[in-house]
Amino acid sequence: RRAPSDESCTLSARVLRRQRMRSADVLAVGRSLLLRSVLPLPYLHLAKTGGSSVGQALAHAHASACKIHTSHIHLPECDKGRRSLAAYRVAIVEGAHRYARQKLLVDGLRRLRDVQSTLNSSDAAPRLWLSAVRRPEDWFYSAIGHWCSYSGHAPQAQSHSVACKPYSNNFSLGTLRSAKLFSIAAPSYYFRSGDFQTGALRGFFEERTWLLCALPQLGFLARVLAHVLQ
């Protein structure tokens, strides 16, 4: 119900279609909210929804951004090194919303309080959360393709090689299940729940302000981030 269509984004349950997504007021929302927060603006990177591309774009622009649990992006780790978490303006966090809150609002605030003991949690909490989703069918095939592309390098993939042969006579949903691709012991966390994106976003919609876009509108999210980083 809250998920955007391919032609739109949703801002805290308010649908933004293309004509409204050009509004300067909408583009400014991230920056205005960020100015009232100590912690960086969190971009919740759900696997296979373009988050790596967003992170790489920030890295290439030498933006004030860091990453948590996201590989293949040339950004500093938010929770490592000498820089304070408050020094960054955007945090790319791969994983479920509850994981991101733990990393930012519990672990992150604890480290900040070591430096600034009077820090107020309500003042420090992010005022805006960003994320993107894609059509479930597209997500599934992208996830399968991504996992299989590493099958020559990951030993755990070899034992499930049947899942990487979509043109074989034996390929079916049944063979994927028999390969335990969707079990709790699945070789990738992508497949350990029946609906990865919905599960990862649980709690996201309870945040004060959130912006969720369909993958075709990833460019709009990039424009919001650019506005935040001005």
Coordinates of C-alpha atoms in Angstrom, one line a residue:
R1 CA 0.0 0.0 0.0
R2 CA 2.8 2.4 0.8
A3 CA 5.1 1.3 -2.0
P4 CA 5.5 3.7 -4.9
S5 CA 4.6 2.7 -8.5
D6 CA 7.3 2.8 -11.2
E7 CA 6.3 6.3 -12.0
S8 CA 6.5 7.8 -8.5
C9 CA 8.0 8.2 -5.1
T10 CA 6.3 8.3 -1.7
L11 CA 7.1 11.0 0.9
S12 CA 5.7 9.9 4.3
A13 CA 2.6 8.3 2.7
R14 CA 2.2 11.2 0.2
V15 CA 2.6 10.1 -3.4
L16 CA 4.9 12.3 -5.5
R17 CA 4.3 11.7 -9.2
R18 CA 6.6 13.1 -11.9
Q19 CA 5.2 16.6 -12.2
R20 CA 5.4 17.1 -8.4
M21 CA 8.8 15.5 -8.2
R22 CA 10.3 18.5 -10.0
S23 CA 9.3 20.8 -7.2
A24 CA 12.2 22.7 -5.6
D25 CA 10.3 22.4 -2.3
V26 CA 10.5 18.6 -2.5
L27 CA 14.2 18.7 -3.4
A28 CA 14.9 21.0 -0.5
V29 CA 13.2 18.8 2.1
G30 CA 16.2 16.6 2.7
R31 CA 18.6 19.6 3.3
S32 CA 16.2 21.4 5.6
L33 CA 15.6 18.4 7.7
L34 CA 19.2 17.4 7.8
L35 CA 20.3 20.8 9.2
R36 CA 18.5 19.8 12.4
S37 CA 20.2 16.5 12.9
V38 CA 23.6 15.6 14.3
L39 CA 23.7 12.1 12.7
P40 CA 24.1 11.8 8.9
L41 CA 21.0 11.3 6.7
P42 CA 20.5 7.5 6.3
Y43 CA 20.1 6.0 2.9
L44 CA 18.8 2.5 3.5
H45 CA 20.4 0.3 0.8
L46 CA 18.3 -2.7 0.1
A47 CA 20.3 -5.2 -1.9
K48 CA 19.6 -5.1 -5.7
T49 CA 17.8 -1.8 -5.7
G50 CA 20.6 0.5 -6.9
G51 CA 22.1 1.5 -3.6
S52 CA 25.6 0.6 -4.8
S53 CA 25.2 3.0 -7.7
V54 CA 24.2 5.7 -5.4
G55 CA 27.1 5.1 -3.1
Q56 CA 29.6 5.0 -6.0
A57 CA 28.2 8.3 -7.3
L58 CA 28.8 9.9 -3.9
A59 CA 32.3 8.4 -3.8
H60 CA 33.2 9.8 -7.2
A61 CA 31.9 13.2 -6.2
H62 CA 34.0 13.1 -3.0
A63 CA 30.9 13.7 -1.1
S64 CA 30.6 13.9 2.7
A65 CA 29.4 10.3 2.9
C66 CA 30.2 7.0 4.6
K67 CA 29.0 3.4 4.4
I68 CA 27.9 0.6 6.7
H69 CA 28.0 -3.0 5.6
T70 CA 28.2 -2.2 1.9
S71 CA 31.1 -3.6 -0.1
H72 CA 32.3 -2.5 -3.5
I73 CA 31.8 1.2 -2.7
H74 CA 34.8 3.4 -2.2
L75 CA 33.5 5.3 0.8
P76 CA 34.9 5.3 4.3
E77 CA 33.3 3.1 7.0
C78 CA 31.0 5.1 9.2
D79 CA 32.0 3.2 12.3
K80 CA 35.7 3.0 11.7
G81 CA 38.6 5.4 11.6
R82 CA 39.2 8.6 13.5
R83 CA 36.4 10.7 12.0
S84 CA 33.3 11.2 14.0
L85 CA 30.0 9.9 12.7
A86 CA 28.8 13.5 12.9
A87 CA 31.4 14.6 10.4
Y88 CA 29.4 12.9 7.6
R89 CA 26.2 14.2 6.0
V90 CA 25.0 10.9 4.4
A91 CA 25.3 7.3 5.5
I92 CA 24.7 4.4 3.0
V93 CA 23.6 1.5 5.2
E94 CA 23.0 -1.9 3.6
G95 CA 20.6 -4.1 5.5
A96 CA 17.3 -4.0 7.2
H97 CA 15.9 -0.8 8.8
R98 CA 16.3 -2.2 12.3
Y99 CA 20.0 -2.9 11.6
A100 CA 20.4 0.7 10.4
R101 CA 18.8 2.1 13.5
Q102 CA 21.0 0.0 15.7
K103 CA 24.1 1.2 13.9
L104 CA 23.2 4.8 13.9
L105 CA 20.9 5.5 16.8
V106 CA 22.5 3.1 19.4
D107 CA 26.1 2.4 18.4
G108 CA 26.6 5.7 16.7
L109 CA 25.1 7.9 19.4
R110 CA 27.1 6.0 22.0
R111 CA 30.4 6.9 20.3
L112 CA 29.3 10.5 19.9
R113 CA 28.4 10.8 23.5
D114 CA 31.9 9.7 24.4
V115 CA 32.9 13.1 22.9
Q116 CA 29.8 15.1 23.6
S117 CA 28.2 13.9 26.8
T118 CA 25.3 16.4 26.7
L119 CA 24.1 15.2 23.3
N120 CA 20.3 14.8 23.2
S121 CA 19.0 11.7 21.4
S122 CA 16.0 13.5 19.9
D123 CA 18.2 16.3 18.5
A124 CA 20.6 13.8 17.0
A125 CA 18.2 11.4 15.4
P126 CA 17.9 11.6 11.6
R127 CA 14.9 13.6 10.4
L128 CA 14.6 11.9 7.0
W129 CA 15.2 8.4 5.8
L130 CA 15.7 7.5 2.1
S131 CA 15.4 4.2 0.3
A132 CA 14.4 2.6 -3.1
V133 CA 12.5 -0.6 -4.0
R134 CA 11.9 -2.4 -7.2
R135 CA 9.2 -4.7 -8.6
P136 CA 9.5 -8.1 -6.8
E137 CA 9.8 -10.1 -10.0
D138 CA 12.7 -7.9 -11.2
W139 CA 14.3 -8.0 -7.8
F140 CA 14.2 -11.8 -7.8
Y141 CA 15.9 -12.2 -11.2
S142 CA 18.5 -9.6 -10.4
A143 CA 19.3 -11.2 -7.1
I144 CA 19.6 -14.7 -8.7
G145 CA 21.8 -13.3 -11.4
H146 CA 24.0 -11.4 -9.0
W147 CA 24.5 -14.5 -6.8
C148 CA 25.2 -16.8 -9.7
S149 CA 27.7 -14.4 -11.2
Y150 CA 29.9 -15.1 -8.1
S151 CA 29.4 -18.9 -8.3
G152 CA 32.9 -19.4 -9.7
H153 CA 34.4 -17.7 -6.7
A154 CA 32.1 -18.7 -3.8
P155 CA 32.5 -22.3 -2.7
Q156 CA 29.0 -22.3 -1.2
A157 CA 27.5 -21.5 -4.6
Q158 CA 29.1 -24.6 -6.2
S159 CA 26.9 -27.0 -4.2
H160 CA 23.8 -25.0 -5.4
S161 CA 24.9 -24.8 -9.0
V162 CA 21.5 -26.1 -10.3
A163 CA 20.1 -22.7 -9.2
C164 CA 22.4 -21.0 -11.7
K165 CA 21.3 -23.0 -14.8
P166 CA 18.0 -21.3 -15.8
Y167 CA 18.1 -23.0 -19.2
S168 CA 18.6 -26.5 -18.0
N169 CA 15.7 -29.0 -18.3
N170 CA 15.7 -29.4 -14.5
F171 CA 15.4 -25.7 -13.6
S172 CA 12.2 -24.7 -11.8
L173 CA 11.1 -23.2 -8.5
G174 CA 11.2 -26.7 -7.1
T175 CA 14.9 -27.1 -8.0
L176 CA 15.6 -23.8 -6.3
R177 CA 13.9 -25.0 -3.2
S178 CA 15.7 -28.3 -3.3
A179 CA 18.9 -26.4 -3.6
K180 CA 17.9 -24.8 -0.3
L181 CA 18.2 -21.4 -1.8
F182 CA 15.3 -20.1 0.3
S183 CA 16.1 -21.8 3.6
I184 CA 17.4 -20.2 6.7
A185 CA 20.8 -21.5 5.7
A186 CA 20.6 -20.0 2.2
P187 CA 24.0 -19.0 0.8
S188 CA 22.9 -15.4 0.5
Y189 CA 20.9 -13.4 3.0
Y190 CA 18.8 -12.1 0.0
F191 CA 16.8 -15.4 0.0
R192 CA 16.3 -16.1 3.7
S193 CA 12.8 -14.6 3.8
G194 CA 9.8 -14.8 1.6
D195 CA 9.7 -11.1 0.8
F196 CA 13.1 -9.5 1.3
Q197 CA 12.2 -5.9 0.6
T198 CA 9.1 -5.8 2.8
G199 CA 11.0 -7.4 5.7
A200 CA 13.9 -5.0 5.4
L201 CA 11.6 -2.0 5.4
R202 CA 9.7 -3.1 8.5
G203 CA 9.9 0.0 10.8
F204 CA 11.0 2.3 8.0
F205 CA 7.5 3.7 7.7
E206 CA 7.3 4.6 11.4
E207 CA 10.1 7.2 11.0
R208 CA 9.1 10.8 11.3
T209 CA 9.8 11.5 7.6
W210 CA 10.8 9.1 4.9
L211 CA 11.1 9.1 1.1
L212 CA 10.7 5.8 -0.8
C213 CA 11.2 5.7 -4.6
A214 CA 10.6 3.0 -7.2
L215 CA 13.9 2.0 -8.9
P216 CA 13.1 3.9 -12.1
Q217 CA 13.1 7.1 -10.0
L218 CA 16.5 6.5 -8.5
G219 CA 17.6 9.7 -10.2
F220 CA 15.2 11.7 -8.1
L221 CA 16.7 10.3 -4.9
A222 CA 20.1 11.2 -6.3
R223 CA 18.9 14.8 -6.8
V224 CA 17.6 14.9 -3.2
L225 CA 21.0 13.7 -1.9
A226 CA 22.7 16.3 -4.1
H227 CA 20.5 19.0 -2.5
V228 CA 21.4 17.7 1.0
L229 CA 25.1 17.9 0.2
Q230 CA 25.1 21.5 -1.1

